[in-house]
PDB file of C-alpha atoms in Angstrom:
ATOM      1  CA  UNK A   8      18.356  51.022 -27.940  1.00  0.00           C
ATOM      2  CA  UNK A   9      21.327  49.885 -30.094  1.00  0.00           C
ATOM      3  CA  UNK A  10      21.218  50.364 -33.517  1.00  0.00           C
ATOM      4  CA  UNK A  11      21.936  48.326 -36.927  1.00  0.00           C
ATOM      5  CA  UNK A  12      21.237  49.183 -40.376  1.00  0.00           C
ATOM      6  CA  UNK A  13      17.919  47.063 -40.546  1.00  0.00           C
ATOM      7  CA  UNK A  14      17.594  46.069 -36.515  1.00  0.00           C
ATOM      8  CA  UNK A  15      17.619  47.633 -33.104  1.00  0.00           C
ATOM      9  CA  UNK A  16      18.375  45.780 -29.798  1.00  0.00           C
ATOM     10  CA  UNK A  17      16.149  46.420 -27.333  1.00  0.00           C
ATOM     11  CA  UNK A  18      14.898  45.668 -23.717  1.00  0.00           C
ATOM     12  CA  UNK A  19      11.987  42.880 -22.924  1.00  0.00           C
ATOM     13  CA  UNK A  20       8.959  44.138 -22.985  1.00  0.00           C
ATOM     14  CA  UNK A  21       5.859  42.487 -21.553  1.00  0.00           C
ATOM     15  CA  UNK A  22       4.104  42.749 -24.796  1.00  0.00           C
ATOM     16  CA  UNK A  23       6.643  40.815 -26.583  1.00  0.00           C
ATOM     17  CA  UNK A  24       6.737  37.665 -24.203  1.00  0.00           C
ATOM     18  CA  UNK A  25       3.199  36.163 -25.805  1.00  0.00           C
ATOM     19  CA  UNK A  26       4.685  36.954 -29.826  1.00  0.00           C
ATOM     20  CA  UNK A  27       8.121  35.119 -28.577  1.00  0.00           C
ATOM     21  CA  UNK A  28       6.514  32.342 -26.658  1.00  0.00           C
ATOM     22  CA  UNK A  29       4.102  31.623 -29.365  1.00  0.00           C
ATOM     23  CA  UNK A  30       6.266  32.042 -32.614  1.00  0.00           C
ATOM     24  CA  UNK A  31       9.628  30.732 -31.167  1.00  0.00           C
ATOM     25  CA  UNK A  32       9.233  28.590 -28.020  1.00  0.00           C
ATOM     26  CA  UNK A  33       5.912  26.930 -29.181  1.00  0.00           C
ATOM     27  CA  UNK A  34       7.542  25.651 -32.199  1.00  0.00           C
ATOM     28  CA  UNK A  35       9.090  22.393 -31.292  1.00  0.00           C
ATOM     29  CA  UNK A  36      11.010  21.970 -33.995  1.00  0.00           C
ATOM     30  CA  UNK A  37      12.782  25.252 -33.701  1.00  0.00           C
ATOM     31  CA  UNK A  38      13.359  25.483 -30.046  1.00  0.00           C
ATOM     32  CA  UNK A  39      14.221  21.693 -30.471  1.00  0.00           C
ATOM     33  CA  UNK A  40      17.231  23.042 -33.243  1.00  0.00           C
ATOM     34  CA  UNK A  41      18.153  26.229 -30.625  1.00  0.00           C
ATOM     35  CA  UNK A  42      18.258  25.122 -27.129  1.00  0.00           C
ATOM     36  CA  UNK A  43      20.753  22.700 -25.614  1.00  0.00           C
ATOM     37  CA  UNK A  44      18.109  20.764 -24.110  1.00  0.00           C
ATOM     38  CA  UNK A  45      14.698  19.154 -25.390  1.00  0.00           C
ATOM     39  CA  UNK A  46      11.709  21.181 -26.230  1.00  0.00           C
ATOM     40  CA  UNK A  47       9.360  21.155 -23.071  1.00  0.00           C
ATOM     41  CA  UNK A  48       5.889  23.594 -22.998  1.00  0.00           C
ATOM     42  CA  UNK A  49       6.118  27.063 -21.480  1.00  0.00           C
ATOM     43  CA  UNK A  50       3.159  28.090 -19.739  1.00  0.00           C
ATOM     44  CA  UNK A  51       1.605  31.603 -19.956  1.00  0.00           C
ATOM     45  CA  UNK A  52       2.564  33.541 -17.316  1.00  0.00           C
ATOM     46  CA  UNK A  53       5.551  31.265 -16.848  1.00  0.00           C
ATOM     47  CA  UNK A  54       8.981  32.923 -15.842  1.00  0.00           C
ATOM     48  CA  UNK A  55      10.992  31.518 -17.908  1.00  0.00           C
ATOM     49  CA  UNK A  56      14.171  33.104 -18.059  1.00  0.00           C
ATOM     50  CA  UNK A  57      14.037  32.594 -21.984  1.00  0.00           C
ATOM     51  CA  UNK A  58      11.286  34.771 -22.072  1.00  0.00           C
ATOM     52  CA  UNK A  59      11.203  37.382 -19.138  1.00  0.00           C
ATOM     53  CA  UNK A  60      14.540  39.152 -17.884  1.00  0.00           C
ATOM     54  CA  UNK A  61      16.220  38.979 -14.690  1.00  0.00           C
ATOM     55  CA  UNK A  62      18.085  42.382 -14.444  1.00  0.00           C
ATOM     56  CA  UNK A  63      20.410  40.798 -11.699  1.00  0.00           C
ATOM     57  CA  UNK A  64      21.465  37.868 -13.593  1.00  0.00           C
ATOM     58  CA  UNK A  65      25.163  39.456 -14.779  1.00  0.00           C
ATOM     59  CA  UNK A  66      25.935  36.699 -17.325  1.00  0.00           C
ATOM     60  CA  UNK A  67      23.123  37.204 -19.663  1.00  0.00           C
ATOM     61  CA  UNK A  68      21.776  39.957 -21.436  1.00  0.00           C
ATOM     62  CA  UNK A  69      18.566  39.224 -23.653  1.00  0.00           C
ATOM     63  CA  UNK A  70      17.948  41.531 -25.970  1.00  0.00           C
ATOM     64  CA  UNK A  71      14.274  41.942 -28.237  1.00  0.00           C
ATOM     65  CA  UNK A  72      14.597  42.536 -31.391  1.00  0.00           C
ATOM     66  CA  UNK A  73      12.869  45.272 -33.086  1.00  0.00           C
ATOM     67  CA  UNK A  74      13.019  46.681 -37.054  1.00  0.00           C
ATOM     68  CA  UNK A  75      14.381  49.712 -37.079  1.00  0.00           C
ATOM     69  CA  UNK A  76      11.717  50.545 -39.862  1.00  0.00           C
ATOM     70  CA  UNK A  77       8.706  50.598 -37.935  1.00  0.00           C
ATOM     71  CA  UNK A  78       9.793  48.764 -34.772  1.00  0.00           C
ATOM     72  CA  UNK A  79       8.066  45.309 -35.483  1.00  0.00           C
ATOM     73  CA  UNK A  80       9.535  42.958 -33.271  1.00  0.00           C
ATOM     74  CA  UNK A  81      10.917  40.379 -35.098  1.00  0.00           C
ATOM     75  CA  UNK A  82      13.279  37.936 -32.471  1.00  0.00           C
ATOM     76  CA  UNK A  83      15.479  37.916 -29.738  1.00  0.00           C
ATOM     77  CA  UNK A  84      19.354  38.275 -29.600  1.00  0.00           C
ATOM     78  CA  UNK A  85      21.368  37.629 -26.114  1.00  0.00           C
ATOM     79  CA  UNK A  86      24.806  37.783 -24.746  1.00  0.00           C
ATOM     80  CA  UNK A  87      25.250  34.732 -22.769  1.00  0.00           C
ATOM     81  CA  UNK A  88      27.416  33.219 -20.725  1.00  0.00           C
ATOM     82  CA  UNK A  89      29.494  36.370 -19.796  1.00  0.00           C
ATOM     83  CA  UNK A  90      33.177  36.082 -18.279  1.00  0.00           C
ATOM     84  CA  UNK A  91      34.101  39.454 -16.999  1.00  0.00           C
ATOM     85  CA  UNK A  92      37.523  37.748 -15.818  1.00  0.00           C
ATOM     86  CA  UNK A  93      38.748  36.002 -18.851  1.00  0.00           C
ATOM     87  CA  UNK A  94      36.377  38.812 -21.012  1.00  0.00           C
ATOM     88  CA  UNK A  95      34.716  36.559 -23.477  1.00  0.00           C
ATOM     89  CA  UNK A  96      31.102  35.877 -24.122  1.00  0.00           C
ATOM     90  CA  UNK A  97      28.354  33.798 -26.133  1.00  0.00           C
ATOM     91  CA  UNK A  98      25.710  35.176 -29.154  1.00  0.00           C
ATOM     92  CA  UNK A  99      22.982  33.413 -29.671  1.00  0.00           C
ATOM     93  CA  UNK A 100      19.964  34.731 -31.497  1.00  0.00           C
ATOM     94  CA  UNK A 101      16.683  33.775 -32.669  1.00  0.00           C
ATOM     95  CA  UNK A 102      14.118  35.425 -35.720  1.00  0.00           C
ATOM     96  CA  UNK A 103      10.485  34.983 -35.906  1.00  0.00           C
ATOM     97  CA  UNK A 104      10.063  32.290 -39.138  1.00  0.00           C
ATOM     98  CA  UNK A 105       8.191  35.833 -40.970  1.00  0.00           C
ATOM     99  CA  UNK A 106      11.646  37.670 -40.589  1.00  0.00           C
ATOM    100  CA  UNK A 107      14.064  34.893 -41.728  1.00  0.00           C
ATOM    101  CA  UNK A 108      15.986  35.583 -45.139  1.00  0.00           C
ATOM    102  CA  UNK A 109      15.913  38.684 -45.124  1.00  0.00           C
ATOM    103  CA  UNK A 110      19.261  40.022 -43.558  1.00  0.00           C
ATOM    104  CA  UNK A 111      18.449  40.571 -40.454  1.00  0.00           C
ATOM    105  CA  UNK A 112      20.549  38.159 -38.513  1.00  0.00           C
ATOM    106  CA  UNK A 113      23.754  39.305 -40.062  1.00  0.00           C
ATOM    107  CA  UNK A 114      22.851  42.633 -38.677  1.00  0.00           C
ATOM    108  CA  UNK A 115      22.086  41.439 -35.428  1.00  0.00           C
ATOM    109  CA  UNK A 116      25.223  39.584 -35.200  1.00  0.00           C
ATOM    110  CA  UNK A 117      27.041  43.318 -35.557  1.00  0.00           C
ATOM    111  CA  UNK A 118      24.969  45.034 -33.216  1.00  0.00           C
ATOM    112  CA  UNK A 119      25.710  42.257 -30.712  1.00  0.00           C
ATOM    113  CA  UNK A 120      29.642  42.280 -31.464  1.00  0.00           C
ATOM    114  CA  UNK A 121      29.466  46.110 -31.307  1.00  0.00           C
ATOM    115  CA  UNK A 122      27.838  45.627 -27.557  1.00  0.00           C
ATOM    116  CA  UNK A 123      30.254  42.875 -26.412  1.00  0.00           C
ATOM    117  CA  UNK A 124      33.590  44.877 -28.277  1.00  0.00           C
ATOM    118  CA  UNK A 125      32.661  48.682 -27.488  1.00  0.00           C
ATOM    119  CA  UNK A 126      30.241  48.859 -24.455  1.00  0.00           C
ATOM    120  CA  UNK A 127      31.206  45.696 -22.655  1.00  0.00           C
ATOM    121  CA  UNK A 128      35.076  45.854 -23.307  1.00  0.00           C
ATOM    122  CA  UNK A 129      35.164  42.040 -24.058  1.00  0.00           C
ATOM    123  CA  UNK A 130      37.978  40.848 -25.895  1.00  0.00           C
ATOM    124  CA  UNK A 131      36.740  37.384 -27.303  1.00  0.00           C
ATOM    125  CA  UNK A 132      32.762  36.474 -28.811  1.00  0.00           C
ATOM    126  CA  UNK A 133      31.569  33.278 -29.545  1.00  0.00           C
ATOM    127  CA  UNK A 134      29.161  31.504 -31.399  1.00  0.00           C
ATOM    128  CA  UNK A 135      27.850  28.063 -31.438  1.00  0.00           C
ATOM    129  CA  UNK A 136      25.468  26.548 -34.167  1.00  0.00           C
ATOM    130  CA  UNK A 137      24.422  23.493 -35.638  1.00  0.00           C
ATOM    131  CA  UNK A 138      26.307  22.478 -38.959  1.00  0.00           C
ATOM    132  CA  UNK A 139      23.240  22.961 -41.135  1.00  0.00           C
ATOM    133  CA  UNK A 140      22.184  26.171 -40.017  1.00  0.00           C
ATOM    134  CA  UNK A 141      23.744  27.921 -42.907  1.00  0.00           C
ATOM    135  CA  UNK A 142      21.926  31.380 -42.156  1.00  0.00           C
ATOM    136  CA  UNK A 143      23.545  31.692 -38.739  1.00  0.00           C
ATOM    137  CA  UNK A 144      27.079  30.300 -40.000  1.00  0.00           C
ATOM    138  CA  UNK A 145      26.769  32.952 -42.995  1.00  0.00           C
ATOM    139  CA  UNK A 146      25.748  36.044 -40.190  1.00  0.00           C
ATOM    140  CA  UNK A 147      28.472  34.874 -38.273  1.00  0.00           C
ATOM    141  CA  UNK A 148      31.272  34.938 -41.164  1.00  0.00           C
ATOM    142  CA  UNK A 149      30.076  38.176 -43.051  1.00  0.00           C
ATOM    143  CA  UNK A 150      30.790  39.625 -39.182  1.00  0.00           C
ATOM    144  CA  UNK A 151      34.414  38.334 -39.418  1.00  0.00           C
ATOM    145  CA  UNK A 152      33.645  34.827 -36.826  1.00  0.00           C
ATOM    146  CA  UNK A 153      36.056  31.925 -38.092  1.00  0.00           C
ATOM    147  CA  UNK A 154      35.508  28.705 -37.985  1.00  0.00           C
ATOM    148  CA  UNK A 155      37.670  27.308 -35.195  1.00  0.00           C
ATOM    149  CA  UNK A 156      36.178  23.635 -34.584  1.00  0.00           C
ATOM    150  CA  UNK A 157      33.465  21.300 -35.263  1.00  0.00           C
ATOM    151  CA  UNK A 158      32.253  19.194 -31.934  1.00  0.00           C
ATOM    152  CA  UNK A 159      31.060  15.860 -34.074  1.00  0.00           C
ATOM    153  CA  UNK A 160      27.720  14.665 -33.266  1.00  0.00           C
ATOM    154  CA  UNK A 161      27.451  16.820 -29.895  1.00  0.00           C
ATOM    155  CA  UNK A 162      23.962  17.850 -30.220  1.00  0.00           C
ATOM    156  CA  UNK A 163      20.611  15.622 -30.073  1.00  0.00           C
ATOM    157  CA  UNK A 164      17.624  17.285 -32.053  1.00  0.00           C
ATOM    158  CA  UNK A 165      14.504  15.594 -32.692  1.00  0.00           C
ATOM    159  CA  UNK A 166      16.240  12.380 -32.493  1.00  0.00           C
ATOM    160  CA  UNK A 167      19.240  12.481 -34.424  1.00  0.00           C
ATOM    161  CA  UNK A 168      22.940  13.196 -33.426  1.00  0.00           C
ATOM    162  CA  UNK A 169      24.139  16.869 -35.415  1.00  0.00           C
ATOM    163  CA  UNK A 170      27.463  18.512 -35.195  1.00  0.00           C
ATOM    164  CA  UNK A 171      27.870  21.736 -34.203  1.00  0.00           C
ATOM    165  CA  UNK A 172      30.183  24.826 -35.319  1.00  0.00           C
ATOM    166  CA  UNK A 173      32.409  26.641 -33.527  1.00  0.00           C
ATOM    167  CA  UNK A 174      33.121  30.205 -34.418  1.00  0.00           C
ATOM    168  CA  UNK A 175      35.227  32.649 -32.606  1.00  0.00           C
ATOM    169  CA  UNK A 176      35.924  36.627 -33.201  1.00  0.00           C
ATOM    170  CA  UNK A 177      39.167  38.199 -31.216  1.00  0.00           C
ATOM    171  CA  UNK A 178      38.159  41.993 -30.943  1.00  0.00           C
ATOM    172  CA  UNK A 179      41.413  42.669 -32.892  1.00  0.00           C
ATOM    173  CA  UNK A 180      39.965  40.670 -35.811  1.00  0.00           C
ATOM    174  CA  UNK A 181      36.722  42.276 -35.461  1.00  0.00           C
ATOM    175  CA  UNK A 182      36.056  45.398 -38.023  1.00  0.00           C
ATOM    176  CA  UNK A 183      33.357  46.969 -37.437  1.00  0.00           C
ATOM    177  CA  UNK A 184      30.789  48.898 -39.779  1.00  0.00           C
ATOM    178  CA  UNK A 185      29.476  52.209 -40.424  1.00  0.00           C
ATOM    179  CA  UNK A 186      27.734  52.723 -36.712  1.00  0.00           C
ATOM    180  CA  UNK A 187      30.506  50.665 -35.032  1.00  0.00           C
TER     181      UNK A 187
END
């Protein structure tokens, strides 16, 4: 497991698929605001690659995540969209509503750049959110992401048109913490 202060990163379990699909994937409003696509029903049992983990696929790593303090899951966290040539990747991460506000994400964020920086050798991370997802743009920035673009209106959710934020972190900008 990789370690945070508050989180760990862990592998899929099959116990955790029926917490994720019913807290984050049922919720249309929330998988509406973190997919790129619209919100569509995932059967139980289904094999949704959101959900359960193909151990070949080399250009995603999902992660559950897990406090450290008891070992409660409490999301997911994935590198995505992996380029081992030009050695860059994707964050993305998403908390169960019960674990939101309370830190976690900017820890998750760390653990994640620690992954794609120390044990992946990637030079380049990147993250991509919404403009009005302040918790995610304040994770990203207490991690040392800037702000490199805005693509205007490029996402549809629940029909309206939002921008979305660019943020990039060169692992020569990135300092890490305590456990980094």
């Amino acid at each position: 497991m990789l370690k945070g202060d508050k989180v760990g990163l862990r592998a899929r379990h099959e116990d955790d698929i029926p917490v994720l699909l019913t807290e984050l994937y049922d919720d249309v409003v929330n998988s509406s605001r973190a997919e790129s696509g619209p919100w569509r029903p995932i059967s139980p049992g289904s094999k949704d690659p959101r959900l359960v983990v193909d151990d070949k696929e080399q250009g995603h790593v999902p992660f559950s995540v897990v406090e450290l303090d008891g070992g409660t899951l409490i999301g997911t966290a994935t590198l995505w969209g992996i380029d081992n040539h030009n050695r860059s990747a994707h964050i993305g991460l998403g908390l169960l509503p019960s674990s939101r506000g309370k830190g976690y994400g900017t820890d998750v964020v760390a653990v994640l750049c620690r992954y794609g920086f120390v044990v992946r050798g990637l030079r380049r991370l990147q993250i991509e959110t919404l403009s009005d997802n302040a918790a995610m743009l304040r994770s990203a920035e207490r991690n040392g992401f800037v702000r490199e673009g805005v693509l205007r209106s490029s996402a549809w959710v629940m029909g309206e048109f939002l921008d979305e934020v660019l943020l990039g972190l060169l692992v020569q900008d990135w300092k890490p913490g305590p456990k980094g």
